[in-house]
Structures are given as structure tokens and as C-alpha cells.
Tab-separated table of C-alpha atoms and ligand atoms in Angstrom:
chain	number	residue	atom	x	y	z
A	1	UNK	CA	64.893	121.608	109.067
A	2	UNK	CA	66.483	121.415	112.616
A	3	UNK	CA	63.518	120.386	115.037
A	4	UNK	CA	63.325	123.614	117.707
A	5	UNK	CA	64.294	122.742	120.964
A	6	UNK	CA	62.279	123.798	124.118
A	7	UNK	CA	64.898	126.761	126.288
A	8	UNK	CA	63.787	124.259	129.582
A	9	UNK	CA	62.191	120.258	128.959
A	10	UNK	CA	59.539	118.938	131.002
A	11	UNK	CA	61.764	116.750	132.161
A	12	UNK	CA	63.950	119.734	133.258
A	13	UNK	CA	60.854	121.540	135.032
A	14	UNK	CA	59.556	118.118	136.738
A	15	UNK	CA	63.508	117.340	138.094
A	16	UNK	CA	63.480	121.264	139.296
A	17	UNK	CA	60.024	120.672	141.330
A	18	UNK	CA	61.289	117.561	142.575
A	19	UNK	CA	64.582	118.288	143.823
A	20	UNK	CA	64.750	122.635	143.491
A	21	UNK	CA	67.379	122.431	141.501
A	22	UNK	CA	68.330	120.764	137.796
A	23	UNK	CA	71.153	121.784	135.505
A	24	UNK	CA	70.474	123.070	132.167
A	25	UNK	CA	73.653	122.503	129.716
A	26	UNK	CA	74.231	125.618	127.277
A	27	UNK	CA	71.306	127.812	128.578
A	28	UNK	CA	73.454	130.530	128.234
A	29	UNK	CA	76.208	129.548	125.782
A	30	UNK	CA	75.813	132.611	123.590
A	31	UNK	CA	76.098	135.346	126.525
A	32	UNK	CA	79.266	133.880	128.088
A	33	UNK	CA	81.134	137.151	126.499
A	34	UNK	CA	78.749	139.321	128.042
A	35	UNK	CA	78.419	137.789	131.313
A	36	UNK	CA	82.328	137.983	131.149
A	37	UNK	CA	82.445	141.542	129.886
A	38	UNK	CA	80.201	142.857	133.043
A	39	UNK	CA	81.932	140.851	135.725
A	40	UNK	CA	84.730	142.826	134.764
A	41	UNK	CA	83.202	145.696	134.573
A	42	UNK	CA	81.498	145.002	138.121
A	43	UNK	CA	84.483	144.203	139.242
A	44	UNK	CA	86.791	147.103	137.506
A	45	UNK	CA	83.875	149.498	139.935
A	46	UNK	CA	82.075	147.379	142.609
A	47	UNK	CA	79.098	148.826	144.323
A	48	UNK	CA	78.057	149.544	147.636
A	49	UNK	CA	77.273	145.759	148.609
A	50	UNK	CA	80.323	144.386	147.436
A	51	UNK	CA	81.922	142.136	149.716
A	52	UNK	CA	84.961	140.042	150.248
A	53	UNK	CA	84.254	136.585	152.218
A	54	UNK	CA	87.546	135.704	152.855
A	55	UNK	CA	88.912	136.389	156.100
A	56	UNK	CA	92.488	138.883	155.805
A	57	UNK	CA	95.783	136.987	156.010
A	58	UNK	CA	93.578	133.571	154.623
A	59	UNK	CA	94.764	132.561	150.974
A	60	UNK	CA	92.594	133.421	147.858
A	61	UNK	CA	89.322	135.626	147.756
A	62	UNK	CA	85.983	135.220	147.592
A	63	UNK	CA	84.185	138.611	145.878
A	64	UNK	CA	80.708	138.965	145.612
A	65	UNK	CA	78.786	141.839	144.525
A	66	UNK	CA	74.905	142.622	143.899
A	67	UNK	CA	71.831	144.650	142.267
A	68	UNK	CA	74.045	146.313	140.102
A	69	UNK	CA	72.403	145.663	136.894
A	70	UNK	CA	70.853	149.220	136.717
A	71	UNK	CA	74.301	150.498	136.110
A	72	UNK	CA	75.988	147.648	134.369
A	73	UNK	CA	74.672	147.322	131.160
A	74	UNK	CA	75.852	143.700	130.031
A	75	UNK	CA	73.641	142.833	133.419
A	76	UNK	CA	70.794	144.853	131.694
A	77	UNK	CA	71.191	142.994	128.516
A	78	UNK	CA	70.826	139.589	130.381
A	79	UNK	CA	67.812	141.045	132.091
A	80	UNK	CA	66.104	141.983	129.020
A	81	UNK	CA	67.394	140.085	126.330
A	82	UNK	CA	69.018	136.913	127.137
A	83	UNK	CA	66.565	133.374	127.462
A	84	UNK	CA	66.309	133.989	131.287
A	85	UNK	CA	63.388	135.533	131.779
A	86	UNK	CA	61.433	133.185	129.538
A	87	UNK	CA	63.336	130.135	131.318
A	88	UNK	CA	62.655	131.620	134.480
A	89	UNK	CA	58.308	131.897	133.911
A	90	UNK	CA	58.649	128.128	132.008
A	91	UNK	CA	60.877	126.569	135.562
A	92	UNK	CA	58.238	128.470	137.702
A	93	UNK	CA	55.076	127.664	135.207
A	94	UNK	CA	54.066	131.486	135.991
A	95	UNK	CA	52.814	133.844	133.853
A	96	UNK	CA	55.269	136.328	134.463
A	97	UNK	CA	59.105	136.590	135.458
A	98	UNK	CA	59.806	139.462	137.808
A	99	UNK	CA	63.527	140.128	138.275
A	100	UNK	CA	64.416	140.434	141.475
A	101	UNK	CA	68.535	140.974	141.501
A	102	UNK	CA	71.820	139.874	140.197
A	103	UNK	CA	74.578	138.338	142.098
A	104	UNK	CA	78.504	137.872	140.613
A	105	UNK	CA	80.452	135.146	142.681
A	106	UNK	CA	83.941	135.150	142.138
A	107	UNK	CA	86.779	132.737	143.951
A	108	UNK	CA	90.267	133.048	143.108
A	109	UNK	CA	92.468	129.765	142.405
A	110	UNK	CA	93.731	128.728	145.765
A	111	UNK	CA	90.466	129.889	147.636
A	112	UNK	CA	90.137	127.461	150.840
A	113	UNK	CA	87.260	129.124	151.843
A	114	UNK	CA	83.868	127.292	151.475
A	115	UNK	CA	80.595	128.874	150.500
A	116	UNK	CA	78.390	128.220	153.939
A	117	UNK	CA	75.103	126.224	153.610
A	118	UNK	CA	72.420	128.296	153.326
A	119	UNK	CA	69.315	129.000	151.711
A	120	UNK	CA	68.676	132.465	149.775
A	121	UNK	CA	64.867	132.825	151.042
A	122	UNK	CA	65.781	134.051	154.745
A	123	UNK	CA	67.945	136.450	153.618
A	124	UNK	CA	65.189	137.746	151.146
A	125	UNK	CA	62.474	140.229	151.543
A	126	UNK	CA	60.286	137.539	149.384
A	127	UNK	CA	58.033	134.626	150.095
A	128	UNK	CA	56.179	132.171	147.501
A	129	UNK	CA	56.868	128.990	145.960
A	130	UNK	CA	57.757	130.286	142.106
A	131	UNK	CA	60.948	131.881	142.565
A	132	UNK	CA	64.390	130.454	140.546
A	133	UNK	CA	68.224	131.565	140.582
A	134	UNK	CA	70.131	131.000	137.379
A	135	UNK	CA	73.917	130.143	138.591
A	136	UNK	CA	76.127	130.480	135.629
A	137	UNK	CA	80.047	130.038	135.058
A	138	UNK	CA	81.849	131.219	132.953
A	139	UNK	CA	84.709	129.483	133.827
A	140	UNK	CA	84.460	125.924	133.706
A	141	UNK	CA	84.252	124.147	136.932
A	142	UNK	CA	84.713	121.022	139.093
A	143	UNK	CA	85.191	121.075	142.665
A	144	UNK	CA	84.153	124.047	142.854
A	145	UNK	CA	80.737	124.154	141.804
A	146	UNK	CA	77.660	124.513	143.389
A	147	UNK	CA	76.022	121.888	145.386
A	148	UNK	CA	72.544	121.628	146.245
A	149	UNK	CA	70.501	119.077	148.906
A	150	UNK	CA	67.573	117.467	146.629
A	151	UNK	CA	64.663	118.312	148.471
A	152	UNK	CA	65.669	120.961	150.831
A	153	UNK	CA	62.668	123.432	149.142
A	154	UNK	CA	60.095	121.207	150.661
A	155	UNK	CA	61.497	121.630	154.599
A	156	UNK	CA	59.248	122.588	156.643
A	157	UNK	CA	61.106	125.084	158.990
A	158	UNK	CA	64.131	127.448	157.138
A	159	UNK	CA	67.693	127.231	157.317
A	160	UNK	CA	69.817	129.514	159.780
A	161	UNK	CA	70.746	132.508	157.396
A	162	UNK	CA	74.662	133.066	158.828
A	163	UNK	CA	77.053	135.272	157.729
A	164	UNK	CA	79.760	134.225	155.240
A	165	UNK	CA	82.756	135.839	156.655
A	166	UNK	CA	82.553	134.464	160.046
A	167	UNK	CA	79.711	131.774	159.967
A	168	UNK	CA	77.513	134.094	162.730
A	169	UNK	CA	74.094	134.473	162.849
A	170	UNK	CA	72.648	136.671	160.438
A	171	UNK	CA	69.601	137.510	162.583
A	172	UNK	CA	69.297	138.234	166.330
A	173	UNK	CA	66.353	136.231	166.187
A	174	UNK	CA	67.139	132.769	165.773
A	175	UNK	CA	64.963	129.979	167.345
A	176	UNK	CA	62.919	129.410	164.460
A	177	UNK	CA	64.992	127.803	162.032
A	178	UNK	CA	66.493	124.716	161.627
A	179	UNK	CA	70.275	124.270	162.660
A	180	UNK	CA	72.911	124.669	159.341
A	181	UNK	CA	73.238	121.380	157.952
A	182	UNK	CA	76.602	119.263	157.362
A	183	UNK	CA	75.642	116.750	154.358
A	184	UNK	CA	79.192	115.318	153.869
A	185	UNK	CA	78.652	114.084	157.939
A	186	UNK	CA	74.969	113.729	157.427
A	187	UNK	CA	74.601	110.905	154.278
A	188	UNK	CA	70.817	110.729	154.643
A	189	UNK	CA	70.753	113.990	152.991
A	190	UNK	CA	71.175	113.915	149.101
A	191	UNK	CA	73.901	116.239	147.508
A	192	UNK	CA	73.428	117.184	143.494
A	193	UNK	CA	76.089	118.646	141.872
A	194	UNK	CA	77.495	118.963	138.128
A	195	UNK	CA	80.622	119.750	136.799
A	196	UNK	CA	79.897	122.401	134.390
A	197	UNK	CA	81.104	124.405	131.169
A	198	UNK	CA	80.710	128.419	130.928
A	199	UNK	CA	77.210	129.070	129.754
A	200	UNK	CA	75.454	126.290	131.337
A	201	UNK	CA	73.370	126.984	134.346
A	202	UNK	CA	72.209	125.497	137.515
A	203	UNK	CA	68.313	126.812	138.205
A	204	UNK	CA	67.608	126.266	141.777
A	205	UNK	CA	64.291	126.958	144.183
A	206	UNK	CA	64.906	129.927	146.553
A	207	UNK	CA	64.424	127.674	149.523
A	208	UNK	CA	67.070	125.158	148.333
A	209	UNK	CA	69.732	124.739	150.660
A	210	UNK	CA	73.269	125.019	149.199
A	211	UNK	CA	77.134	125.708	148.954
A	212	UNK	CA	80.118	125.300	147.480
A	213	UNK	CA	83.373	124.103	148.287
A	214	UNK	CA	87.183	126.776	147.797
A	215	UNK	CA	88.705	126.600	144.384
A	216	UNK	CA	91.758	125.078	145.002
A	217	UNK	CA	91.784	124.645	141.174
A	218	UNK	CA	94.417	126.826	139.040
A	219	UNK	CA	91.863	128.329	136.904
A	220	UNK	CA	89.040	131.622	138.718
A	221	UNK	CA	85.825	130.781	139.257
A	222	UNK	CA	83.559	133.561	137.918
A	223	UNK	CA	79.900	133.316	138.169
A	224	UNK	CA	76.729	135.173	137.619
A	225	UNK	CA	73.554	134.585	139.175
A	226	UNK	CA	70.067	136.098	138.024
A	227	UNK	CA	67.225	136.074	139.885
A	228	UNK	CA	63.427	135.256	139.546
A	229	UNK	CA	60.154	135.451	141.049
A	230	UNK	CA	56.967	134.424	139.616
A	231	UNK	CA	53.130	135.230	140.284
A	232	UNK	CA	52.618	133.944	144.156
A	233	UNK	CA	55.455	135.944	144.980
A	234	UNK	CA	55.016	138.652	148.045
A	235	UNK	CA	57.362	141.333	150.009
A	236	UNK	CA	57.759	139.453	153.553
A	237	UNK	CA	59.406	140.679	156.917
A	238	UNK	CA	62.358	139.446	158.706
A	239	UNK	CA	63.364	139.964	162.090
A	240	UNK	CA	66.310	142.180	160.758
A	241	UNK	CA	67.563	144.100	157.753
A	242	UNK	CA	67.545	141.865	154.603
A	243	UNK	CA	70.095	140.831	152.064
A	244	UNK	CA	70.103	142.513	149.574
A	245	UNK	CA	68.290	145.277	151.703
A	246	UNK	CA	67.276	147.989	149.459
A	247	UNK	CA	66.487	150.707	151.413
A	248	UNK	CA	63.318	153.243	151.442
A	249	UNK	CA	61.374	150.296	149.029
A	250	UNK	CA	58.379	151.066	150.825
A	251	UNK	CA	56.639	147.751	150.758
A	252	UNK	CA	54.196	146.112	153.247
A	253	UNK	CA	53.992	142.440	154.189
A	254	UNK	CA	51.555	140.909	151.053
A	255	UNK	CA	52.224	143.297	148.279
A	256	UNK	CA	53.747	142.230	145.319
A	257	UNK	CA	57.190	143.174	144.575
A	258	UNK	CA	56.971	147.139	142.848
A	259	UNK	CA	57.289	146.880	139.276
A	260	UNK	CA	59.103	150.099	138.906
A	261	UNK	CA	62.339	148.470	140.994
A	262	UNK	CA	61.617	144.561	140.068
A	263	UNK	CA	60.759	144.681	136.419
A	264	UNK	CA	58.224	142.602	135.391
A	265	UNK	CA	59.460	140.445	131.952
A	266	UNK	CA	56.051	138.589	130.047
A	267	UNK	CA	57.694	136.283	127.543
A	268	UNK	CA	55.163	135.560	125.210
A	269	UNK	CA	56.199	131.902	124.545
A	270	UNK	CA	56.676	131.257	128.325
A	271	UNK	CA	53.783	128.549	128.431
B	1	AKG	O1	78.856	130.735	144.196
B	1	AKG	C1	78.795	130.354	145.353
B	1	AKG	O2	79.779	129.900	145.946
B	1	AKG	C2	77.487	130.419	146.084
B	1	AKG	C3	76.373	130.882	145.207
B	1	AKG	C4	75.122	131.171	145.921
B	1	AKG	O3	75.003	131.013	147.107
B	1	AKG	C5	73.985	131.671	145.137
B	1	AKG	O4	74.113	131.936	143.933
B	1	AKG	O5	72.889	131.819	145.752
């Protein structure tokens, strides 16, 4: 009999609290058609949020799109059915995996444009230390994957949140963060990154500073991310309207995230 191996290793989970991020070949090998099948589909009828980060008249495109998997239903099926929930709790050692939104990320070949540093948390109506994104291709990539500073969960002040058309600040308020960092000037900061194959994933902290570089490859470079919060999770304030921003949610500072919008996932086998 084939021995069963774990969905995440220890080693996997102790790499992922050391650096916020680790890369998890084949997490998601078996839902490549479906991650493929809504992209297209998300794509084919965008939402309100969709967005297009490259600036008119500049080669390529850079689409992005988010909290659409109410209407999407190969997004649904991921949410419910695929192993990210239970990889999600088992990354976050929480009891619980509480869905907080889908993202598709999609560059064109011949894309200069670079995705900014940045960390997800400032944008985010959501504080706590258990909280993963799942980035998956489904194209395979090189250059342009996703790169991550090892280490950048653990700073002590955030990141700048900026915009990604234009680089500007994302809040009027913006004396308490740190400045955007360079780490191709700045070598005492430690880049990871992994070339990867559709279906694997890159599982990263929410406070994990990172980007990407254009695709000037000849292939597209589709992605989904899902993400995750865990039990220490809380709705938090920021000093403007939030990305994603979901309007009339109703929350105050402290509360947990509302079940009824964020649905809670168990998985039995998560610990
Ligand atoms: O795909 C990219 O270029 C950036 C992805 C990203 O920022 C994210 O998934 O949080």
C-alpha cells in the first residue's frame, strides 16, 4: 500500500512560520482544469472590482479581478471542495479556515509591468497572525513568478499599501508605515522565489511583503489566489476604504469576520 502523504509537512509549516511563505509542489494538481475553467469564466464576465494595472498605450496587461466566487462556481468548488481549506487550518495550526476572498492574476506575454511590493494586510479589513494566501498557476512560470522577502511577516511597522496602476499612496494617511522596499538594490533583504508548474502553490503570511516581475515570456500567466484566515483573526480599521472593500459588512473593530459572508470551513483532519 502507498504510504499517505500529509496535504502540508512539518517541514512545510515550520519553513512557512519562518519565512511566511514556502512552496508546496502539486497542492493543487487535480483542480488545474477548474481553476482554468473559472478564470475564463471570470474573465468571459468580470465583476465590479476588476481592474487592469497596466497603464493605456504600455504593452501587455495585467487583469485582476476579486470576491467573485459567490457567482463563479469553479471558485465555489475550490472553496468547498478542493485541499485548501484543510491546507489552509494545517499552515495556520487553527482550528478553523475562514475564507476570506479569491483573487485571479492574469499578465499577458510581453507584460513589462511589475507587480509593486506590497503586503496584502494594509489593504485588508483583517488583523491576526493565522492568515495564508494560496498563489496558484496554472500556467507554468519562471520570471514571472512570485517573489517573497523571507521574514517580512515579522516587521514590526507595515509596508506602504500603493496603488498598482500608478505606484501612489493607497491611503491619505501615511506616516506610519515603513517606506516600499527595493530588494534587488537592497541585498540584505532575502528574496524566495520558485519556478513553478500549474497546480503547485506558493502559501504566504498576509504580512509578507511581495511582487512579481512582467511576463516578458511567450506563454500568459494565469493565476488564482485563495484566501485564509484562522482563529485570532479580527475585522480591523484603516484610515480609508479597504481592498477588497465590501460595502454595508457591518463589522466593528474586534469582531470576528461574519460567518454568513466569510464561510467558516472545519476540516476534520486539519490537526
Ligand atoms: O500575481 C501577482 O503578480 C501578485 C499576486 C499578489 O500580490 C497576491 O496574490 O497577493
Amino acid at each position: 500500500m502507498k504510504p499517505i502523504r500529509p496535504l502540508v509537512t512539518s517541514d512545510q509549516i515550520e519553513s512557512f512560520e519562518a519565512d511566511g511563505a514556502v512552496v508546496i509542489p502539486g497542492l493543487f494538481a487535480d483542480w488545474v482544469s477548474v481553476i482554468e475553467a473559472g478564470i475564463e469564466r471570470n474573465m468571459r464576465d468580470p465583476g465590479p472590482y476588476a481592474s487592469e494595472s497596466v497603464s493605456a498605450g504600455a504593452p501587455g496587461s495585467f487583469f485582476d479581478d476579486y470576491c467573485n466566487w459567490q457567482r463563479i462556481p469553479e471558485f465555489r468548488e475550490m472553496v468547498d471542495h478542493s485541499p485548501a481549506a484543510e491546507a489552509a487550518a494545517r499552515l495556520m495550526r487553527s482550528e478553523i479556515a475562514q475564507f476570506f476572498h479569491d483573487h485571479v492574476l492574469v499578465k499577458e506575454p510581453g507584460t513589462q509591468k511589475p507587480t509593486p511590493w506590497h503586503q496584502d494586510s494594509p489593504y485588508y479589513f483583517v488583523d491576526g497572525e493565522q492568515t495564508v494566501s494560496f498563489w496558484i498557476p496554472i500556467d507554468p512560470v519562471k520570471e514571472a513568478t512570485l517573489r517573497l522577502i523571507a521574514g517580512s511577516h515579522r516587521w514590526p511597522k507595515p509596508v506602504l499599501p500603493v496603488r498598482w496602476l500608478n505606484d501612489a499612496t493607497f491611503y491619505d494617511a501615511s506616516d506610519d508605515y515603513l517606506p516600499v522596499p527595493d530588494p534587488d538594490a537592497d541585498l540584505s533583504l532575502r528574496v524566495v522565489e520558485w519556478p513553478l508548474e500549474p497546480g503547485d502553490a506558493v502559501a504566504f503570511h498576509y504580512k509578507t511583503v511581495h511582487g512579481a516581475r512582467g511576463n516578458l515570456a511567450s506563454r500568459r500567466r494565469r493565476v488564482l489566489s485563495l484566501r485564509w484566515v484562522g482563529d485570532d483573526a479580527r475585522y480591523a480599521e484603516r484610515p480609508g476604504r479597504t481592498s477588497p472593500p465590501y460595502p454595508g459588512h457591518g463589522m466593528q473593530p474586534g469582531q470576528r469576520l461574519r460567518e454568513d459572508w466569510f464561510p467558516v470551513i472545519r476540516p476534520m483532519t486539519a490537526r
